[in-house]
Structure formats: C-alpha cells, structure tokens
Short mmCIF file of C-alpha atoms and ligand atoms in Angstrom, two decimals:
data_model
loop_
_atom_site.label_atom_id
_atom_site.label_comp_id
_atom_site.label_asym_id
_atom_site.label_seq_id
_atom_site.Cartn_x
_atom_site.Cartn_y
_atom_site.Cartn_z
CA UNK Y 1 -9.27 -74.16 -7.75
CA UNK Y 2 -11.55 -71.54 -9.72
CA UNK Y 3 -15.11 -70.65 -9.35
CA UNK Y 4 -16.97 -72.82 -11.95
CA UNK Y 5 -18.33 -70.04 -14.54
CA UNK Y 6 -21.85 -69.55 -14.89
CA UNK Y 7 -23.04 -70.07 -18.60
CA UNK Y 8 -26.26 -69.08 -20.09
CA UNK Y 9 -27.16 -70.80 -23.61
CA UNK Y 10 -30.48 -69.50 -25.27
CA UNK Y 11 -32.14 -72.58 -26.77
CA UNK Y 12 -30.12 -75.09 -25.74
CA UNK Y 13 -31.91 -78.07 -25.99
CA UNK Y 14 -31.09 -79.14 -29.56
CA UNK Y 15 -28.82 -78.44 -32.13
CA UNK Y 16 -25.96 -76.14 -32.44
CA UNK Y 17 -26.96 -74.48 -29.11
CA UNK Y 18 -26.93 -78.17 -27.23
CA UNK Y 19 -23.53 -78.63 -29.10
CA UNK Y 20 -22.73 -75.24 -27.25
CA UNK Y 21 -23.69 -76.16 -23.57
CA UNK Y 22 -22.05 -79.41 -24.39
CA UNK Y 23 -18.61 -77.54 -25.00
CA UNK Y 24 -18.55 -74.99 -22.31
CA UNK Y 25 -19.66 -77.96 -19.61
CA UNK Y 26 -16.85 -79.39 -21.03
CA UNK Y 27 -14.74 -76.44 -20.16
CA UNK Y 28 -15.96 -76.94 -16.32
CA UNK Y 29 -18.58 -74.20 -16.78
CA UNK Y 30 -21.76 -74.79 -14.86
CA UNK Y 31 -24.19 -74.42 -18.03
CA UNK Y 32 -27.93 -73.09 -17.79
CA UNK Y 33 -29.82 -75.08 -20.43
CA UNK Y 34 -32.21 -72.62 -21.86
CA UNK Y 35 -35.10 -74.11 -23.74
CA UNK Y 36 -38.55 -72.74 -24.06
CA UNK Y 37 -40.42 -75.98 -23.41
CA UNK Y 38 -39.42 -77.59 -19.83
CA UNK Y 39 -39.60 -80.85 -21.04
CA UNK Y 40 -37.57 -80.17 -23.36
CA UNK Y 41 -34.90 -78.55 -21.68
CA UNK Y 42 -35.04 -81.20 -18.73
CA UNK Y 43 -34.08 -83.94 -20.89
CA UNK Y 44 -31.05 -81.88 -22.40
CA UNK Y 45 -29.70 -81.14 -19.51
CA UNK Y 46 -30.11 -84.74 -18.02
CA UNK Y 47 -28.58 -85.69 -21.31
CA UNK Y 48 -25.58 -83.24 -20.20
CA UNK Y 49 -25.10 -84.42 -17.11
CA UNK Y 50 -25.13 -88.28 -17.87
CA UNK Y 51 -21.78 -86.47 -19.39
CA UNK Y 52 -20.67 -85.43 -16.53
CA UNK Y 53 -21.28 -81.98 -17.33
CA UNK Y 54 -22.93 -79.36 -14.38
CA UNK Y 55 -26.51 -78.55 -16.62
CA UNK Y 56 -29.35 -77.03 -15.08
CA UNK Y 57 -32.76 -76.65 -17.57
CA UNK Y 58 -33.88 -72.66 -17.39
CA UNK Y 59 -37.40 -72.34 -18.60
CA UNK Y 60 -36.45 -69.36 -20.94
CA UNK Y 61 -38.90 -68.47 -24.32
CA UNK Y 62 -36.81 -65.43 -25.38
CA UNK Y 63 -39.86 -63.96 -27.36
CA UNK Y 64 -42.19 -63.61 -24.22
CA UNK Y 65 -40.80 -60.55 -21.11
CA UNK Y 66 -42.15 -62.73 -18.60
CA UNK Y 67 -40.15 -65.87 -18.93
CA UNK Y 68 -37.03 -63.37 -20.03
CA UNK Y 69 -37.84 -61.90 -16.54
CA UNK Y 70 -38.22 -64.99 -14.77
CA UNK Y 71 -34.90 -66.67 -16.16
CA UNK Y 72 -33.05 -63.33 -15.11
CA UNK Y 73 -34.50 -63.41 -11.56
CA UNK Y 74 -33.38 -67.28 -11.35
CA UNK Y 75 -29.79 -66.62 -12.18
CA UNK Y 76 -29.93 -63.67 -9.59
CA UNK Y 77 -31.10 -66.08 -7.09
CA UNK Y 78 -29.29 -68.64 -7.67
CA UNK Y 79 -25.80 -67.69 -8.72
CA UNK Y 80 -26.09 -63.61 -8.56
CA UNK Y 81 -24.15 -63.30 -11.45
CA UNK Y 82 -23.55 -64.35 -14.96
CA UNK Y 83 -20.20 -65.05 -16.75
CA UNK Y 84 -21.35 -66.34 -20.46
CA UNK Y 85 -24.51 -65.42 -22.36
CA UNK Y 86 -24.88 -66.98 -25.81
CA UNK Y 87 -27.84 -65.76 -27.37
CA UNK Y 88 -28.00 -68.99 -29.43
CA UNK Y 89 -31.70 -69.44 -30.05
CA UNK Y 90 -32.80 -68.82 -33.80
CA UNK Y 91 -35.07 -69.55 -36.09
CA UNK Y 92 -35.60 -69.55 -40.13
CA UNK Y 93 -38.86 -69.27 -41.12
CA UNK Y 94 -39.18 -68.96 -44.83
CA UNK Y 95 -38.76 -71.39 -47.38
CA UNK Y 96 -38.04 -70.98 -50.92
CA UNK Y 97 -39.57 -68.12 -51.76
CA UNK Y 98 -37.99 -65.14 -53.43
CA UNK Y 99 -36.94 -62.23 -51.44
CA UNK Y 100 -39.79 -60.20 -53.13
CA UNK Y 101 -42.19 -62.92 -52.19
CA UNK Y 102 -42.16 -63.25 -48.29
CA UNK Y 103 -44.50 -62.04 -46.19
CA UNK Y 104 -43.52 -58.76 -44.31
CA UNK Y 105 -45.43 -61.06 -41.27
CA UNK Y 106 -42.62 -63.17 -41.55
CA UNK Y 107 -40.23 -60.84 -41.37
CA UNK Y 108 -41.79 -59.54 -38.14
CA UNK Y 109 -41.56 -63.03 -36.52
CA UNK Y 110 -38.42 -63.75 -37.23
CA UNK Y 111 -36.77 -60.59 -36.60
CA UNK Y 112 -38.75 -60.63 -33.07
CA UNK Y 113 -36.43 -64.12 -32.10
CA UNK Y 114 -33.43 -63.82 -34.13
CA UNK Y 115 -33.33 -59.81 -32.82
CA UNK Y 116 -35.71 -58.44 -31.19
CA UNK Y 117 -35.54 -61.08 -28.13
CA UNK Y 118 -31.60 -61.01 -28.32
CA UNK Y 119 -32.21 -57.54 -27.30
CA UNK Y 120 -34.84 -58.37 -24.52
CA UNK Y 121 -32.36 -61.14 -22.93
CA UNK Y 122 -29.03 -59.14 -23.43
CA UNK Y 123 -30.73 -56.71 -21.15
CA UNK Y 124 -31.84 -58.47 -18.47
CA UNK Y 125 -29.10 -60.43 -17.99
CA UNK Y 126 -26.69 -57.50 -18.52
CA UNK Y 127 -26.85 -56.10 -14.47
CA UNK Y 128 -25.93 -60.28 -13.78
CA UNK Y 129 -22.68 -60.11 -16.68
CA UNK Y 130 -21.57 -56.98 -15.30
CA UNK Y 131 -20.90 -58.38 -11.75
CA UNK Y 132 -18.65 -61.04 -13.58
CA UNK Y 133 -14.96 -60.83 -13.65
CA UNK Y 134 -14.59 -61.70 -17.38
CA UNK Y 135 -18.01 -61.58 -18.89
CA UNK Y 136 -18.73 -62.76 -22.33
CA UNK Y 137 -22.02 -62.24 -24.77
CA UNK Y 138 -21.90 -64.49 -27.62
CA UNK Y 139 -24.52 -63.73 -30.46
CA UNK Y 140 -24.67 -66.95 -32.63
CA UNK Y 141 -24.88 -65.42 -35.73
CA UNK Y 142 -24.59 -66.94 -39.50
CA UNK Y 143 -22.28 -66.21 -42.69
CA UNK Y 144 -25.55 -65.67 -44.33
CA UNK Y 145 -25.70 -62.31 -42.41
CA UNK Y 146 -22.69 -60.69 -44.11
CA UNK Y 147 -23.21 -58.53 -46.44
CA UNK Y 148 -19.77 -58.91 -48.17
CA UNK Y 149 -20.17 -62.72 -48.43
CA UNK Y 150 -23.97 -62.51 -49.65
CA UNK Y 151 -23.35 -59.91 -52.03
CA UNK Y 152 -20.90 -61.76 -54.33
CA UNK Y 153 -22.69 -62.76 -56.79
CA UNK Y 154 -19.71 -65.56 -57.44
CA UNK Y 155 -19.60 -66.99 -53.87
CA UNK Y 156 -21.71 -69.79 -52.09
CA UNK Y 157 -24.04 -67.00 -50.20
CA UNK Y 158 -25.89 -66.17 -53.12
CA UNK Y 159 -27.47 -69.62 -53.48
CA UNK Y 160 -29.21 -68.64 -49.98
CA UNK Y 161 -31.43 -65.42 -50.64
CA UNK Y 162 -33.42 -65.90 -47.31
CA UNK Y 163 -34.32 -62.43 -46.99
CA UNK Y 164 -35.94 -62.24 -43.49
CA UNK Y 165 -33.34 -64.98 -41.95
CA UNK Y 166 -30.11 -62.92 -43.54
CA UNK Y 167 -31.64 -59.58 -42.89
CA UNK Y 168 -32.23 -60.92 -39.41
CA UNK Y 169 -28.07 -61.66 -38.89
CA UNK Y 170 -27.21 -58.57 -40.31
CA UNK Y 171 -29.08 -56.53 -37.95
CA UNK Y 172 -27.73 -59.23 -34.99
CA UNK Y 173 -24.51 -58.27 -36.21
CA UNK Y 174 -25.10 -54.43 -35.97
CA UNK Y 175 -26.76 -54.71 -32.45
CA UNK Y 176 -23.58 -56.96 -31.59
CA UNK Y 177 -21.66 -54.13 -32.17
CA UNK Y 178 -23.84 -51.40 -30.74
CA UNK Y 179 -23.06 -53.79 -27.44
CA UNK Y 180 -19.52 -54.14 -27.59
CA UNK Y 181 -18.99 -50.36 -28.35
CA UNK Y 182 -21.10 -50.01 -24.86
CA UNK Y 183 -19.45 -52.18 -22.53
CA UNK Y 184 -15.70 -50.88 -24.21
CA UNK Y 185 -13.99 -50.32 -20.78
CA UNK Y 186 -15.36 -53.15 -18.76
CA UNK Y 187 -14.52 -56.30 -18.95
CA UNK Y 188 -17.20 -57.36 -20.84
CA UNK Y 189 -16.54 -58.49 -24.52
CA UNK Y 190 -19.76 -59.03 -26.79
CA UNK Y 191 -18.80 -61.32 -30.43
CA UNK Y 192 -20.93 -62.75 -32.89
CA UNK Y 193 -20.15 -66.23 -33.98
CA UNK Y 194 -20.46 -68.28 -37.65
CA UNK Y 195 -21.65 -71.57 -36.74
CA UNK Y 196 -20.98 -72.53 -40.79
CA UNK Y 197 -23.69 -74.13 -42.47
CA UNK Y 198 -24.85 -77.43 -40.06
CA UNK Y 199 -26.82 -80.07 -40.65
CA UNK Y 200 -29.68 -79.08 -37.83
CA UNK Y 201 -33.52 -79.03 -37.63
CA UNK Y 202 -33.29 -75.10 -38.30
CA UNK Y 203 -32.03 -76.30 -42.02
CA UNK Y 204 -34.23 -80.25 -42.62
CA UNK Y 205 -30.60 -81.23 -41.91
CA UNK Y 206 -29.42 -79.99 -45.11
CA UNK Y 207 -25.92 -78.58 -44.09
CA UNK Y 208 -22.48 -80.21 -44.50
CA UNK Y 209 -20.87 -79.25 -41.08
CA UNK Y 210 -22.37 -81.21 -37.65
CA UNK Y 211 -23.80 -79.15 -34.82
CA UNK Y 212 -20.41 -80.20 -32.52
CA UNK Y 213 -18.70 -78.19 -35.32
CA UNK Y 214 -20.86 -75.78 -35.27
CA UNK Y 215 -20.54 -75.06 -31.71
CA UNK Y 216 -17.40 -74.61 -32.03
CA UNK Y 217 -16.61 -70.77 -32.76
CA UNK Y 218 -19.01 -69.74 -29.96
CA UNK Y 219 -17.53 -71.87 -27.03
CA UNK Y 220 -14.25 -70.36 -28.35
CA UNK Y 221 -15.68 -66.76 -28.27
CA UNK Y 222 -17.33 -67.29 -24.95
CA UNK Y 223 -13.87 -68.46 -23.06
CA UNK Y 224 -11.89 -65.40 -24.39
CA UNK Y 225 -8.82 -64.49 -22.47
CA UNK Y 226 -8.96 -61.14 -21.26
CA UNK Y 227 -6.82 -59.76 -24.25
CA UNK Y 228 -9.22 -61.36 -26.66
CA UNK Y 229 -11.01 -59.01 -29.67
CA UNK Y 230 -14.70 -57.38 -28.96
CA UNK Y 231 -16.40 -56.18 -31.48
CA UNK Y 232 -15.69 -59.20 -34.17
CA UNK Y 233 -17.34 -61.95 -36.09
CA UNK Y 234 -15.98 -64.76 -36.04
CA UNK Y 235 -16.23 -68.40 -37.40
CA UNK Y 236 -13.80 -70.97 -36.36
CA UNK Y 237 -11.33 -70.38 -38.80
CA UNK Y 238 -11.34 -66.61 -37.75
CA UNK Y 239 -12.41 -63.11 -38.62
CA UNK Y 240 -15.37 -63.25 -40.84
CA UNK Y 241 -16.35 -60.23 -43.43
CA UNK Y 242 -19.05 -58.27 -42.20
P1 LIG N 301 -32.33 -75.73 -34.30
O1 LIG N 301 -31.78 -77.11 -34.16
O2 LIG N 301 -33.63 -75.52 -34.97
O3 LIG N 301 -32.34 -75.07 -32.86
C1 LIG N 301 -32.92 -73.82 -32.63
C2 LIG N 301 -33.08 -73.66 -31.14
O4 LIG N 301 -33.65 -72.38 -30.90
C3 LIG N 301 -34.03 -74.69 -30.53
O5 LIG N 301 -33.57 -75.04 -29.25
C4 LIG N 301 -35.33 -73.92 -30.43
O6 LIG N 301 -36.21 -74.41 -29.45
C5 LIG N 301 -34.76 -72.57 -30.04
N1 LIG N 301 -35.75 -71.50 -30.14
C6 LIG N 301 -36.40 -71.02 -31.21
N2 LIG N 301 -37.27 -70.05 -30.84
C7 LIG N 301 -37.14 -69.92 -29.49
C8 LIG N 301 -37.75 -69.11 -28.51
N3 LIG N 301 -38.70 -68.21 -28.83
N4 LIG N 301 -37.35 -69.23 -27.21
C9 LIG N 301 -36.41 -70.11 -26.86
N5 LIG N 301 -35.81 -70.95 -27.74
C10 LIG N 301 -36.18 -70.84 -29.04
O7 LIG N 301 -31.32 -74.79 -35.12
P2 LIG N 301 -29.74 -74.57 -35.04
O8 LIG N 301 -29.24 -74.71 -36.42
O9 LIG N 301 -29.13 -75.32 -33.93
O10 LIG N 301 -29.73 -73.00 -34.72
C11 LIG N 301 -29.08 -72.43 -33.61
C12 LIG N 301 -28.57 -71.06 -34.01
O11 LIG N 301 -27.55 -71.21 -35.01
C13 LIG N 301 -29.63 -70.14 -34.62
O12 LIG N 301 -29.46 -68.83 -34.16
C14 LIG N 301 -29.32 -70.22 -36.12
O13 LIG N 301 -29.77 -69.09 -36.81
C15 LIG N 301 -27.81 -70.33 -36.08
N6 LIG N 301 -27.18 -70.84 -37.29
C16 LIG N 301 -27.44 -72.07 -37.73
C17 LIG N 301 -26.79 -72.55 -38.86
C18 LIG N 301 -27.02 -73.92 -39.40
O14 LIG N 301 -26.49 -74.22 -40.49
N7 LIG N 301 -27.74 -74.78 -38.74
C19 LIG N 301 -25.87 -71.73 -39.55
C20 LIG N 301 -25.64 -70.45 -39.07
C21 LIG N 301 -26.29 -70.02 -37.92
P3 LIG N 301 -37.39 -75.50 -29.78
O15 LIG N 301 -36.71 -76.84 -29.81
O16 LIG N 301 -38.34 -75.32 -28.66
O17 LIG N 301 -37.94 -75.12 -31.14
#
C-alpha cells in the first residue's frame, strides 16, 4: 500500500474549504485542517474524523508570519513534507457598493488574505512540497476573477462588480501562474480552481451550487496524475477563461 498523502487546506473549517478536506480525506489523504481559530478547527476535524477521514486541526491565520511560521514548522515536524497545499481561505469584504465607492482600506484587507497571505503560505510550505513526489498547490480561486467572463457585459459576471474581491482573483490568478512557470521542471504543478458560485457564509448563502460542489474542482486539481496541466484554471467542467 501507498504512503497516505499529506494535505494542507487553508481555512478549512467551514465551507467550501471543509467540503475540500472532506474530499481529499476521502481520497485516503491525511488532511491538515487549517483554521485560524483552534476551536474552530478542532471541531472540523473531529467532525472529519467521525467520517472516518485522517484530520488533524493546524492552528494556521494566513494573514499573521508567525502562525504561517508555526504551521510550516509543524508539518516539518511532523510529516517533513507536504504533498497538497490548497490555499483555500478567502474572504469578501465589500457589499454593494459600486466599484468607485469602496474604500482603498478595503482593498488592502482583502488583497492581504485573498493574496498577499497566499503568497506568505505558498512560501513556507514550498521547501515541505518540494520534498514530495507529486506535489500539488491549489489556489481556490473564483469565476469572478476572469477578466474575459467579467468583462462581458452580456454574461452573469457583470451582475457581480465586487471590485476588491474580483481584483483580488485576478491577481491570485496571475501569482498562480508566476508559480507554476517556477516550479516548470519539478514535479510540482500549481492550478487555480472555480469553486462556481456556492451557497456559503463568504456569500449570506446566496449561491445556487453547495459547498460539496464547490469542492469539487480543487480536490480534482489537487490529485492530478503526473501528466496533468500546470498553469490552468479550472472549474469542474474544465478550462476556465482567464
Ligand atoms: P466561507 O464559508 O466564508 O469560508 C472562508 C474560510 O476562510 C473560513 O474557514 C474562514 O475562517 C477562512 N479565513 C478567512 N480569513 C482567514 C485567515 N486570515 N486565516 C485563516 N483562515 C481564514 O467562504 P467559502 O465560500 O467557503 O470560501 C472559500 C474560498 O472559496 C474563498 O477563497 C472564496 O473566495 C472562494 N470562492 C467562493 C465562492 C462561493 O460562491 N462561495 C465562489 C468562488 C470562490 P473563519 O471561519 O475563522 O472566518
């Protein structure tokens, strides 16, 4: 039999990023619940393994170096390498305003979780997904970061002009790619996912899809064979427009 893989989900302990853990525990992966409150991430991963699922809480707030540093020296000490990252953790902060109308403050705050911290944990986990055999970054991303889907005027995007939260994908989708075009060469493959629009907390449960459906194109992108794409965005019905 295999070595279980080692999984790392960014705030796992709701929503589509639960769904996440949920599906790669599933696949037989040991998953690392990430959550930024303990409590929090405790019962989430209790919840997991009443499943049957190997789930271990990982105090992680991907906005603050210390616990990114802490997390990272936890998975070196305890498994000494890393097979999945999903940068899953996200938030939306604004509201109904305008584009023209929010606050460049939150701009800043949401950029710092949605990018900024991907960043931050991508790099200190990096040394950890190298060692792996077949490692895989997964940046949950949205639909609302695509510029050729937000941009028709005629489409379903255009109904969402969140301008920090979209503005925040794109640029998750650019440093996506800055990664892959890195780690070309290794083993290493680096994807954004589409989750589709879910009904979650992020959203006041507004969204058609659940957060099991949701999950869905990053468990897929984060148990790629070895001749799977780098590079890509993808939702589960495939390649998505950047
Ligand atoms: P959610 O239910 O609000 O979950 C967001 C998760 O991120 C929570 O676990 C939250 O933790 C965590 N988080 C936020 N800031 C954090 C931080 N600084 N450190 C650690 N964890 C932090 O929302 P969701 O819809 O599942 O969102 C998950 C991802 O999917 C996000 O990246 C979102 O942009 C993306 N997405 C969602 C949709 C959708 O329709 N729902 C569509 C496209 C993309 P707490 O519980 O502690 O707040």
């Amino acid at each position: 039999m295999s070595e279980a893989k080692i999984a790392l989900v960014t705030g796992a302990n709701k929503g589509i990023g639960y769904e996440i853990a949920r599906g790669l525990g599933r696949t037989g992966a040991t998953v690392l619940v990430g959550a930024r409150d303990a409590g929090r991430g405790t019962a989430a991963a209790d919840k997991l393994r009443a499943e049957g699922i190997s789930a271990v809480p990982v105090e992680l707030d991907v906005t603050d170096e210390v616990s990114v540093s802490a997390a990272a020296a936890l998975v070196e000490r305890d498994y000494s390498r890393l097979d999945i990252l999903v940068n899953n953790a996200g938030v939306l902060l604004e509201r109904g305003q305008r584009p023209s109308g929010v606050p460049v403050g939150a701009l800043r705050r949401t950029f710092a979780t949605n990018v900024f911290a991907v960043v931050a944990v991508t790099n200190a986990m990096l040394p950890l997904v190298r060692r792996s055999a077949a490692g895989r970054i997964v940046n949950v991303s949205s639909g609302l970061g695509s510029l050729a889907l937000t941009s028709d005027p005629d489409g379903p995007y255009a109904a969402f002009p969140l301008l920090a939260y979209n503005a925040s994908k794109s640029a998750l989708n650019a440093v996506t790619v800055a990664y892959a075009n890195e780690l070309r060469g290794t083993p290493v493959k680096v994807n954004a996912a589409d989750p589709g629009y879910c009904a979650t907390d992020l959203n006041g449960h507004s969204g058609p899809r659940t957060a099991e459906q949701g999950a869905v194109a990053a468990v897929r992108l984060a148990t790629l064979p070895d001749d799977g794409p780098t590079a890509g965005f993808f939702s589960e019905d495939g390649a998505e427009p950047w």
